[in-house]
Short mmCIF file of C-alpha atoms in Angstrom, two decimals:
data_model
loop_
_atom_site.label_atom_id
_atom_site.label_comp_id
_atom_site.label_asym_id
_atom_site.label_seq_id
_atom_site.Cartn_x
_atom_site.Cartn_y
_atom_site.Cartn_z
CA UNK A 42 8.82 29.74 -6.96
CA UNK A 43 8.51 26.81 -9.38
CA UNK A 44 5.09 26.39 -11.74
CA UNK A 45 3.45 23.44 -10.00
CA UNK A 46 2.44 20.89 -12.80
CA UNK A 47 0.07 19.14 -13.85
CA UNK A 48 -1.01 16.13 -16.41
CA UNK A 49 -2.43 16.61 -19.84
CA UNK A 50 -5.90 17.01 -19.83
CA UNK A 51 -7.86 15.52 -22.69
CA UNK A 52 -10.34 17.13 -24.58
CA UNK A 53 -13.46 15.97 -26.93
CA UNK A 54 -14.53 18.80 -29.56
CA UNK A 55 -17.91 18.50 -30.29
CA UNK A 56 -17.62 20.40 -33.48
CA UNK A 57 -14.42 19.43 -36.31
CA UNK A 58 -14.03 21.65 -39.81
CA UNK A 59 -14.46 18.12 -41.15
CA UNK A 60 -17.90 16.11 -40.23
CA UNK A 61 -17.39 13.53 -37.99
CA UNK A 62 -18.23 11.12 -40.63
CA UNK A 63 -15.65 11.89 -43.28
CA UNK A 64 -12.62 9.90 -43.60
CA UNK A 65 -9.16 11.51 -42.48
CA UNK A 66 -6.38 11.49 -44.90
CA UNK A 67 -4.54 8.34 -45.21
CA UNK A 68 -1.43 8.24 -42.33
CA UNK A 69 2.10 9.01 -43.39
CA UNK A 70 4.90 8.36 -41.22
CA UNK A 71 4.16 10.01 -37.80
CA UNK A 72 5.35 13.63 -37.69
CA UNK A 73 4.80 16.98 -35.61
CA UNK A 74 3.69 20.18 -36.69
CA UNK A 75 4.10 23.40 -34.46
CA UNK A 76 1.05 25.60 -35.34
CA UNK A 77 0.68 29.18 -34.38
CA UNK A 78 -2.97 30.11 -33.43
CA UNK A 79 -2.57 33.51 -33.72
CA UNK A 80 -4.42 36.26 -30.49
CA UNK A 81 -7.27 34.37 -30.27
CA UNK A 82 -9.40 35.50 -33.40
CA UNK A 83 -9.86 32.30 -35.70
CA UNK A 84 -10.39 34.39 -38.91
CA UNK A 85 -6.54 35.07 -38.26
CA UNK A 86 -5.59 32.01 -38.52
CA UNK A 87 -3.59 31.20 -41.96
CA UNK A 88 -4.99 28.77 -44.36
CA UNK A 89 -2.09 26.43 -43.77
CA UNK A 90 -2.47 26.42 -40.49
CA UNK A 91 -6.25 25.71 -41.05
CA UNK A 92 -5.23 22.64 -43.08
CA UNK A 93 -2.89 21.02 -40.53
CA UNK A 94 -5.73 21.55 -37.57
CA UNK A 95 -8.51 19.63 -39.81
CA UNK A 96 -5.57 16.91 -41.30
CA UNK A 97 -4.24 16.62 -37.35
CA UNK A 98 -5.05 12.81 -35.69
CA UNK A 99 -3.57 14.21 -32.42
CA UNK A 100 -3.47 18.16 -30.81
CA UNK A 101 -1.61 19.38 -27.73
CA UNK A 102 -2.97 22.53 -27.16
CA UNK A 103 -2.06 25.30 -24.78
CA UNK A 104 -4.21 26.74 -22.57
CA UNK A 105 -4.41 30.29 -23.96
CA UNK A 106 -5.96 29.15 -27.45
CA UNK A 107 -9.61 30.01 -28.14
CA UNK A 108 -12.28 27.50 -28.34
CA UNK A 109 -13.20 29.11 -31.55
CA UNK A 110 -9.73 28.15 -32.69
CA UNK A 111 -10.30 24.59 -31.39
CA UNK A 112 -13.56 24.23 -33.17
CA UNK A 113 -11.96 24.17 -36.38
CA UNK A 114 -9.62 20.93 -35.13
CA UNK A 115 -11.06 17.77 -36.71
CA UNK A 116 -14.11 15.85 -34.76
CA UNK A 117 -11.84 12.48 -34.84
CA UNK A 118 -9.00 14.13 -33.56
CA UNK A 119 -7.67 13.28 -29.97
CA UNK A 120 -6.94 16.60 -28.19
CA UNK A 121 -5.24 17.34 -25.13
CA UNK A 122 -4.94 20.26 -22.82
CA UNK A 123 -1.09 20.94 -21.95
CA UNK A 124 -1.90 24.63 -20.71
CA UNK A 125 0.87 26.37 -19.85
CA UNK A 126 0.26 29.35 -17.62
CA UNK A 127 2.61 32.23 -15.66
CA UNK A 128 1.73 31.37 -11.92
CA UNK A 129 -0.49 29.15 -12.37
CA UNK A 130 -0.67 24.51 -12.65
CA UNK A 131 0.85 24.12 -16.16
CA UNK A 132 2.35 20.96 -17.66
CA UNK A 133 5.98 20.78 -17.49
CA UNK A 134 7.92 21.35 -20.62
CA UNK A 135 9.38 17.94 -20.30
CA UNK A 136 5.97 16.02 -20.35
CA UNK A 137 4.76 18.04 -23.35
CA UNK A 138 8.09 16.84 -24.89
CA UNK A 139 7.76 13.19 -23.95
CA UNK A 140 4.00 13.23 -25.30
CA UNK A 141 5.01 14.47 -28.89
CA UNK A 142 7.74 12.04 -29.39
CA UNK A 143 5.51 8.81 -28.33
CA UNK A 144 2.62 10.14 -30.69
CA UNK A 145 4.82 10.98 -33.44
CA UNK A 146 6.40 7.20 -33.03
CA UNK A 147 3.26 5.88 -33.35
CA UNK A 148 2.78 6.96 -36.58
CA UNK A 149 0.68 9.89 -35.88
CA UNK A 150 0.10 13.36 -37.19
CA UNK A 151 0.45 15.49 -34.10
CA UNK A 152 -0.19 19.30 -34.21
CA UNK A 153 1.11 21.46 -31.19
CA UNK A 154 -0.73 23.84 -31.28
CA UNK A 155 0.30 27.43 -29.92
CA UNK A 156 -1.30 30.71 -28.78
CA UNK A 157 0.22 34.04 -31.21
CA UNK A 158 3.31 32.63 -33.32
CA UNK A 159 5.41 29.78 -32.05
CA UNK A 160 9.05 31.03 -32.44
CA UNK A 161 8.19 34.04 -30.23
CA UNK A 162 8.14 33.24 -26.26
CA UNK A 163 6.44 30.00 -27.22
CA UNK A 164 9.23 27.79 -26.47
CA UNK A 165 9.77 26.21 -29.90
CA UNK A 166 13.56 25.59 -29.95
CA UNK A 167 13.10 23.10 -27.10
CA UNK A 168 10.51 21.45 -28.34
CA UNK A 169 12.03 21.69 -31.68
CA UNK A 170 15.41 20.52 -30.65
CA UNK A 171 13.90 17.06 -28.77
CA UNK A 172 12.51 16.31 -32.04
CA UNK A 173 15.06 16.49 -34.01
CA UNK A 174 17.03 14.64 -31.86
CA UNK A 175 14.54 11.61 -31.89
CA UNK A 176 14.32 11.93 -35.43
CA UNK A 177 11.08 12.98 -36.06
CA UNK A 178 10.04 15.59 -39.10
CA UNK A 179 8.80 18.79 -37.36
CA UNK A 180 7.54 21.70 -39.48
CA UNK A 181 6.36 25.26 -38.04
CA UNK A 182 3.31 26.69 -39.39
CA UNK A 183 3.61 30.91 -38.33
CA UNK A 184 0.96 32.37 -36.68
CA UNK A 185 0.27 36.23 -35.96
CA UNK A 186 1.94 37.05 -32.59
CA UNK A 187 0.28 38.95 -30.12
CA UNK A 188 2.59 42.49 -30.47
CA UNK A 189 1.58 42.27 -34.19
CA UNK A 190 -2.71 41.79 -33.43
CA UNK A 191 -2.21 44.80 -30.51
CA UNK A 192 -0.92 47.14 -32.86
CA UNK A 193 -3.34 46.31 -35.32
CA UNK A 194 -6.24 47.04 -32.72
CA UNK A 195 -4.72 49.73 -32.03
CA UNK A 196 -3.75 50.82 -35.09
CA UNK A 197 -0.08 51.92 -33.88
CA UNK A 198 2.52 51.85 -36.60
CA UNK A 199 5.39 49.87 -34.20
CA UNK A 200 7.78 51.55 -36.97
CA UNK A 201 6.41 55.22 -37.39
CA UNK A 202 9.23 56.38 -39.45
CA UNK A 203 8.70 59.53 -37.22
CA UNK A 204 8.75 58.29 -34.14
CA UNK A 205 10.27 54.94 -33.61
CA UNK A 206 13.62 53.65 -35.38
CA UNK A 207 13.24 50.19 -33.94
CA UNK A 208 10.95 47.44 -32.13
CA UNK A 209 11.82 45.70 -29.09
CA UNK A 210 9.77 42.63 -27.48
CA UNK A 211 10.74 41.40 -24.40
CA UNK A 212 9.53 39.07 -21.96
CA UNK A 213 8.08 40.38 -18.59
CA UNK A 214 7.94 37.05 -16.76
CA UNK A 215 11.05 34.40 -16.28
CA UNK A 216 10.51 31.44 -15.42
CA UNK A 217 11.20 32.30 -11.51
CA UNK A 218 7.82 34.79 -12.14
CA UNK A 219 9.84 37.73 -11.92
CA UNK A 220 11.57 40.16 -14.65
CA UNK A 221 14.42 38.77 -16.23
CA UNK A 222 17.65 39.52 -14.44
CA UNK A 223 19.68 39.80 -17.66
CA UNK A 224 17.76 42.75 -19.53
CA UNK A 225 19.73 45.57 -21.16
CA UNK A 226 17.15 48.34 -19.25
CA UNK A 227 19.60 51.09 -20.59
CA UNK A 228 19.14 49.77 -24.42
CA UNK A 229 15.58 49.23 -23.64
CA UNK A 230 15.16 52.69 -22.24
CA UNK A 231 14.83 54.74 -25.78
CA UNK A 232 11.50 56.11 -26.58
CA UNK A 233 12.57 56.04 -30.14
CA UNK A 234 12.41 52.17 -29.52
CA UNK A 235 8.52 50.34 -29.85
CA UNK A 236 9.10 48.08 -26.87
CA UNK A 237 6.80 45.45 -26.74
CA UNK A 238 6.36 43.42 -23.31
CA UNK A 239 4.87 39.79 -23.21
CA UNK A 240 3.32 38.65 -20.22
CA UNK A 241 4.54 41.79 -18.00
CA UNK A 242 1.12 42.55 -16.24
CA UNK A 243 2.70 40.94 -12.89
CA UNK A 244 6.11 42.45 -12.94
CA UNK A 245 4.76 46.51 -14.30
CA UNK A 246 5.54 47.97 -11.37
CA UNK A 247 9.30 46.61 -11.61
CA UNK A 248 9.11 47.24 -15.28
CA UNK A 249 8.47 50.98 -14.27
CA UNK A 250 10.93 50.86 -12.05
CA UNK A 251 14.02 49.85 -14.21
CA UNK A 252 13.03 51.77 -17.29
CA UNK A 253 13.18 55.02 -15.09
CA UNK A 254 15.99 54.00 -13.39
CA UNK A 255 17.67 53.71 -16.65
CA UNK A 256 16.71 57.08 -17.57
CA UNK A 257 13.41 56.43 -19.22
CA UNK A 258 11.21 59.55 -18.92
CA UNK A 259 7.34 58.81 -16.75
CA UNK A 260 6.39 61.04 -19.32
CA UNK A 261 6.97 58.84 -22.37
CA UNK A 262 3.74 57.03 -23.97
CA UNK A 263 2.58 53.85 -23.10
CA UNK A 264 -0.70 51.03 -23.82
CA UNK A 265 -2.16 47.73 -22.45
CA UNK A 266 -4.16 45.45 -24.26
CA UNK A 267 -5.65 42.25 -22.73
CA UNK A 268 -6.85 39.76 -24.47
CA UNK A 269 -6.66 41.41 -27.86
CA UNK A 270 -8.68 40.61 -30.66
CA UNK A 271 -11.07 38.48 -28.19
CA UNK A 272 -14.41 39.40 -27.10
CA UNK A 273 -13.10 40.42 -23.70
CA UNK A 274 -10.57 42.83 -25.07
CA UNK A 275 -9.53 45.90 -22.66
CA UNK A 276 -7.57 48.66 -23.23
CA UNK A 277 -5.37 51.22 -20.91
CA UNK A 278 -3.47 54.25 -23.03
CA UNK A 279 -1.54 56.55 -20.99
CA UNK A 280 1.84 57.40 -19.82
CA UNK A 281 5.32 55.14 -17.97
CA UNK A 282 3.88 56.98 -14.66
CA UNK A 283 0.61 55.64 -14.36
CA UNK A 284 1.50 52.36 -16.30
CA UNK A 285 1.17 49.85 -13.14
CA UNK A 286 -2.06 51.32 -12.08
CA UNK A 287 -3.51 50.98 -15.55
CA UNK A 288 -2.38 47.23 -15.93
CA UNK A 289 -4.07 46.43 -12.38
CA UNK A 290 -7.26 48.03 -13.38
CA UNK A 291 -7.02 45.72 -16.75
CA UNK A 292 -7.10 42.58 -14.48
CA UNK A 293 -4.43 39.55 -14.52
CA UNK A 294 -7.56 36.70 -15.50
CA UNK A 295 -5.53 37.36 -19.09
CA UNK A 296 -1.84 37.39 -20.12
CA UNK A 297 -1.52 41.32 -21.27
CA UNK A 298 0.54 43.02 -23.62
CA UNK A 299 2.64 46.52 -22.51
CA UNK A 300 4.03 48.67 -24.99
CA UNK A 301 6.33 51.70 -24.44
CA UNK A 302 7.50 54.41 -26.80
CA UNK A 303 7.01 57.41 -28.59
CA UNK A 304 5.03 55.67 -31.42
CA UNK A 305 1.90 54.15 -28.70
CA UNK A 306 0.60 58.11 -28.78
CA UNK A 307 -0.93 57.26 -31.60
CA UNK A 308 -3.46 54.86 -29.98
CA UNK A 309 -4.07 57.73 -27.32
CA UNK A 310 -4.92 60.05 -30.29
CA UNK A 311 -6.92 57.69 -32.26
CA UNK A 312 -9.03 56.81 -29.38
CA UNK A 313 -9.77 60.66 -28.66
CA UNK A 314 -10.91 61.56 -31.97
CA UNK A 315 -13.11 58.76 -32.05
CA UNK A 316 -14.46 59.60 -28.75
CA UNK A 317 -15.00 63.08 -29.85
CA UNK A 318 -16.56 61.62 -33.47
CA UNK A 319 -19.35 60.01 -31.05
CA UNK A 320 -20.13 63.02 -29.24
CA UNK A 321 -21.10 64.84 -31.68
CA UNK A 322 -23.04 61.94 -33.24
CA UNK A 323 -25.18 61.86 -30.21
CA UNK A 324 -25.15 65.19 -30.19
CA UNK A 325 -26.51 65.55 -33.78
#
């Protein structure tokens, strides 16, 4: 069923990377810059996307983006929360649209700013597209998407020249809350393939279900990560057979991150011989 919405909610940072008392840049004409927050970590953040939070007079943030992250956003700045949430009250697209366009034509920098990278399931285009179409300069600013950070964490090579010949990310929720109904499950069903699924911890079970279906083995590797890089990270490493159970015990507070494939045994591994590394230091 449809995402109820809801109305932007605005927000007064108490802390700015620029004291409150120090003038902002003078105003050009009004413009929008999409700004990729990266996981959640604000020492991930890139230094131009650093600049554009402390130059921004206006930020529509989502509701996924650290506080940490929002610290950094200038103390003048006018922020608003336009959270945007699987399953949950969420602004509609639409508004977030209509709020950019009347900032930008009042002459105002606007930031929109974006949990993990915003050309990867961050809706971009659209956004993109209705600003373009008003006439109003938009420039992206990457950030580090979420598969990216998990693999990282994990330290899983997504393109382990011995074990995976390509990476796949796919999106786990449509916008009716279930899988999409227009996957390729038997090109997604190759455990030479690092398949990377955003926002799947409701729909595992299904997710299980096609890849097997499609002739995916239950044996073949596979990891969760919530929250990565965040203080609340959690981990689950085992196999396509016991992948649902491990997401539930993870918890749905957080959007997750699945991956499949033959390359995630690495993060298995790794966590072994570190367990094993701590044994014996206790043991010592």
């Amino acid at each position: 069923m449809p995402t109820p919405s809801r109305k932007p909610v605005e927000v007064r940072l108490i802390a700015g990377g620029i004291p409150a008392g120090q003038e902002m840049p003078a105003r050009g004409p009004g413009s929008v810059t999409l700004v990729g927050a990266g996981p959640g970590d604000a020492e991930l953040l890139t230094i131009k996307a650093l600049k554009a939070l402390q130059a921004a007079e206006v930020v529509l943030f989502d509701d996924l983006v650290a506080q940490e992250v929002l610290d950094l956003v200038h103390a003048q700045a006018r922020c608003l929360a336009v959270g945007k949430r699987g399953g949950r009250e969420s602004c509609a697209q639409g508004d977030i649209n209509d709020l950019m366009v009347r900032f930008a034509k009042a002459g105002k920098r606007v930031v929109r700013l974006k949990c993990g990278d915003p050309m990867i399931f961050g809706r971009a285009g659209e956004e993109i597209a209705r600003l373009q179409a008003e006439g109003i300069a938009v420039e992206v600013i990457p950030g580090i998407t979420s598969a990216s950070a998990m693999a990282a964490a994990c330290k899983v090579s997504l393109t382990h020249r011995d074990h995976a010949q390509s990476v796949r990310f796919v999106t786990g929720h449509s916008r009716h809350g279930t899988l999409p109904d227009n996957l390729d499950w038997q090109g997604l069903a190759d455990a030479r393939t690092s398949l990377v699924i955003y926002m799947g911890g409701r729909t595992a079970g299904d997710l299980v279900a096609k890849l097997t279906a499609a002739g995916l083995s239950l044996a073949t590797p596979a990891i969760a990560v919530r929250a990565v890089t965040r203080p609340d990270e959690k981990r689950w490493h085992g196999t396509l057979a016991d992948l649902a159970q491990g997401v539930a015990g993870l918890g749905l507070e957080h959007p997750l991150l699945i991956g499949i494939g033959n390359a995630f045994a690495a993060a298995q591994a790794i966590d072994l011989a570190c367990f094993e590394a701590a044994l014996q230091a206790s043991s010592a």
